[in-house]
Amino acid sequence: MAAPQPTGIPEGPADARLLHGWYSTGGPAGLAEHLERYGPPPTASGRRAADRLIRAVEEAGLTGRGGAAFPTGRKLRSVAARRGRAVVVANGMESEPASGKDAALLDLAPHLVLDGAVLAAAAVGASAVHLCLARTRPWQLARLTAAVDERGRAGLDRLPVRVHALPHHYVSSEETALVHWLNGGDARPTAAPPRPFEKGVGGRPTLVDNVETLAHLALVARYGPRWFRSAGSPDAPGTTLVTVSGSVRAPGVREIPLGTPVGSVVEAAGGASEPLGAVLVGGYFGSWLPLSAVGVPFSRAGLAGLGAGPGAGVLVALPRDACGLAETAGVLHHLAVQSAGQCGPCRFGLPAVAEDFAQLAAGHTDPGLLDRLSRRTKLLAGRGACRHPDGASRLAATALEVFADDVRQHVLGGPCGAAGRRSVLTVPAAADPESEGWR
């Protein structure tokens, strides 16, 4: 789906930080405007300055915004502690079809991302920065290449930043896939260990961070951990970008304090445009939640009790008269096609679960379908070389639970009346990885 842009919003929330410039001016920031707003990025060269930055990130409690929510300070320290010159990889691939936050950030505040990448490189002692983008977005590649060139002419960065155009598949944004591609291989995940922080690009210790994470790092470096923690909650500090779509009046990218209730995130997008039946948090790797969960905080800690998480910052509002089983079947098919096909769960298990779900959604059930689907879904998790089958398993399992009434309807009486309704989870048309290749 096209990346929803934060257009038509006259005023942002008081806690907006990454999108502050957008809310102030209504447009993207070039280098001159960026420097006028923030000033030159602080230096982190030298061991003491680097350690101060890492400590500030640790004290801020910044966690990764790409999906895993791993503590960023811990990642920085792990890479900095390794022998040899490190490498930094800024991950702007955004392979999650329901997400548009990274695209919006790269469009509106590219220099904030580049500030963060260069500062992270100084903190870990890196000699190179690689910015990985999807080759299917040529406008984004042109814009970021121009931003890097502009910084080069201004003499702003002390080390090179290289922009790369990678094949765009669901799993090509996984950190080992990025490293494998930069090392001359396919953009497919590889088995670990070693992890990239141990042995990554060129066999060197490598920090891989999402572009939103790096933009937050640039602000922490300027304003400090106390400022960062003044938004959000004690166990989930700071703000985060969320892509809100589905049946809301103003779909798009919003910046919210972490810990904002799920229902309030919907309200930030103009509120529901029709009665809702469920929400999807986390994206295609995420979890379906019933409407009773709208008061739960949108954060890793807040959603953990429901077996869910914010993932890459995605919330999709499903209307009451939509078929959650049909929506899930379409996503599972997409995930099956988009797998790397390198291990058993993705080659055999995921296609089988997707086919079972398609039969359930269509009402073409046999007596053993539900038992078979439950068994296969449980077998997917924790068995792949990457997390791809884990996400598919979670999505399928939560759909069977949240849409239990629909499951009974489909098993006993065939597909429901909503089966032919237009989907709110748009699956990209180019779903065949072989149509583009992995190189």
mmCIF file of N, CA, C and O in Angstrom, residues 28 38 48 101 151-152 175 183 198 204 214 264 271 274 308 311 314 325 341 352 386 404 439:
data_model
loop_
_atom_site.group_PDB
_atom_site.id
_atom_site.type_symbol
_atom_site.label_atom_id
_atom_site.label_comp_id
_atom_site.label_asym_id
_atom_site.label_seq_id
_atom_site.Cartn_x
_atom_site.Cartn_y
_atom_site.Cartn_z
ATOM 1 N N PRO A 28 8.644 19.316 4.110
ATOM 2 C CA PRO A 28 9.913 18.675 4.483
ATOM 3 C C PRO A 28 11.007 19.705 4.721
ATOM 4 O O PRO A 28 10.946 20.828 4.225
ATOM 5 N N TYR A 38 17.744 22.989 14.399
ATOM 6 C CA TYR A 38 18.419 22.180 15.415
ATOM 7 C C TYR A 38 19.867 22.591 15.684
ATOM 8 O O TYR A 38 20.449 22.171 16.684
ATOM 9 N N ARG A 48 35.709 9.610 25.204
ATOM 10 C CA ARG A 48 34.863 10.187 26.259
ATOM 11 C C ARG A 48 33.539 10.671 25.696
ATOM 12 O O ARG A 48 32.468 10.437 26.281
ATOM 13 N N LYS A 101 5.494 4.918 8.270
ATOM 14 C CA LYS A 101 6.160 5.877 9.155
ATOM 15 C C LYS A 101 7.582 6.196 8.716
ATOM 16 O O LYS A 101 8.010 7.356 8.744
ATOM 17 N N ARG A 151 24.924 17.360 2.326
ATOM 18 C CA ARG A 151 25.732 17.364 3.543
ATOM 19 C C ARG A 151 27.217 17.274 3.206
ATOM 20 O O ARG A 151 28.057 17.879 3.892
ATOM 21 N N GLY A 152 27.544 16.506 2.157
ATOM 22 C CA GLY A 152 28.935 16.405 1.740
ATOM 23 C C GLY A 152 29.486 17.744 1.278
ATOM 24 O O GLY A 152 30.623 18.125 1.637
ATOM 25 N N GLU A 175 17.731 -7.794 9.709
ATOM 26 C CA GLU A 175 19.098 -7.281 9.801
ATOM 27 C C GLU A 175 20.128 -8.194 9.148
ATOM 28 O O GLU A 175 21.082 -7.713 8.525
ATOM 29 N N ASN A 183 27.228 -7.702 1.848
ATOM 30 C CA ASN A 183 28.420 -8.549 1.665
ATOM 31 C C ASN A 183 28.434 -9.247 0.314
ATOM 32 O O ASN A 183 29.288 -10.102 0.079
ATOM 33 N N GLU A 198 28.444 -8.956 16.151
ATOM 34 C CA GLU A 198 29.674 -9.722 16.320
ATOM 35 C C GLU A 198 30.485 -9.769 15.021
ATOM 36 O O GLU A 198 31.697 -9.536 15.019
ATOM 37 N N ARG A 204 33.018 -7.269 10.007
ATOM 38 C CA ARG A 204 33.277 -6.314 11.089
ATOM 39 C C ARG A 204 32.048 -6.174 11.983
ATOM 40 O O ARG A 204 30.920 -6.446 11.558
ATOM 41 N N LEU A 214 17.288 6.005 14.850
ATOM 42 C CA LEU A 214 18.435 6.899 14.682
ATOM 43 C C LEU A 214 18.022 8.362 14.780
ATOM 44 O O LEU A 214 18.774 9.195 15.314
ATOM 45 N N SER A 264 -7.068 5.931 22.077
ATOM 46 C CA SER A 264 -6.671 7.318 21.852
ATOM 47 C C SER A 264 -5.850 7.463 20.572
ATOM 48 O O SER A 264 -5.858 8.528 19.944
ATOM 49 N N GLY A 271 -10.650 9.445 14.727
ATOM 50 C CA GLY A 271 -11.684 8.565 15.242
ATOM 51 C C GLY A 271 -12.178 7.595 14.186
ATOM 52 O O GLY A 271 -11.843 7.696 12.997
ATOM 53 N N GLU A 274 -16.582 4.304 11.068
ATOM 54 C CA GLU A 274 -17.742 3.415 11.144
ATOM 55 C C GLU A 274 -17.534 2.521 12.362
ATOM 56 O O GLU A 274 -16.432 2.451 12.906
ATOM 57 N N ALA A 308 0.831 -9.338 22.612
ATOM 58 C CA ALA A 308 0.964 -8.480 21.433
ATOM 59 C C ALA A 308 2.084 -7.477 21.643
ATOM 60 O O ALA A 308 2.741 -7.452 22.685
ATOM 61 N N GLY A 311 5.119 -3.631 17.404
ATOM 62 C CA GLY A 311 5.831 -3.956 16.168
ATOM 63 C C GLY A 311 6.490 -2.722 15.590
ATOM 64 O O GLY A 311 7.148 -1.953 16.296
ATOM 65 N N VAL A 314 2.258 0.080 14.035
ATOM 66 C CA VAL A 314 1.123 -0.063 13.119
ATOM 67 C C VAL A 314 -0.145 -0.308 13.916
ATOM 68 O O VAL A 314 -0.159 -1.101 14.860
ATOM 69 N N LEU A 325 -11.457 -13.085 9.221
ATOM 70 C CA LEU A 325 -10.828 -14.305 8.710
ATOM 71 C C LEU A 325 -10.353 -14.106 7.279
ATOM 72 O O LEU A 325 -9.259 -14.551 6.907
ATOM 73 N N GLY A 341 11.963 -18.831 1.762
ATOM 74 C CA GLY A 341 11.898 -20.218 1.315
ATOM 75 C C GLY A 341 13.159 -21.008 1.591
ATOM 76 O O GLY A 341 13.496 -21.919 0.840
ATOM 77 N N ALA A 352 1.079 -24.102 4.039
ATOM 78 C CA ALA A 352 -0.010 -24.980 4.477
ATOM 79 C C ALA A 352 -0.982 -24.229 5.375
ATOM 80 O O ALA A 352 -2.213 -24.367 5.239
ATOM 81 N N CYS A 386 14.753 -17.211 10.696
ATOM 82 C CA CYS A 386 14.455 -15.841 11.091
ATOM 83 C C CYS A 386 13.088 -15.838 11.767
ATOM 84 O O CYS A 386 12.504 -16.892 12.027
ATOM 85 N N ALA A 404 -13.504 -15.804 16.965
ATOM 86 C CA ALA A 404 -14.021 -17.150 17.237
ATOM 87 C C ALA A 404 -15.461 -17.317 16.764
ATOM 88 O O ALA A 404 -15.832 -18.382 16.239
ATOM 89 N N ARG A 439 18.492 -10.092 -5.665
ATOM 90 C CA ARG A 439 19.742 -9.351 -5.795
ATOM 91 C C ARG A 439 19.488 -7.972 -6.381
ATOM 92 O O ARG A 439 20.296 -7.108 -6.363
#
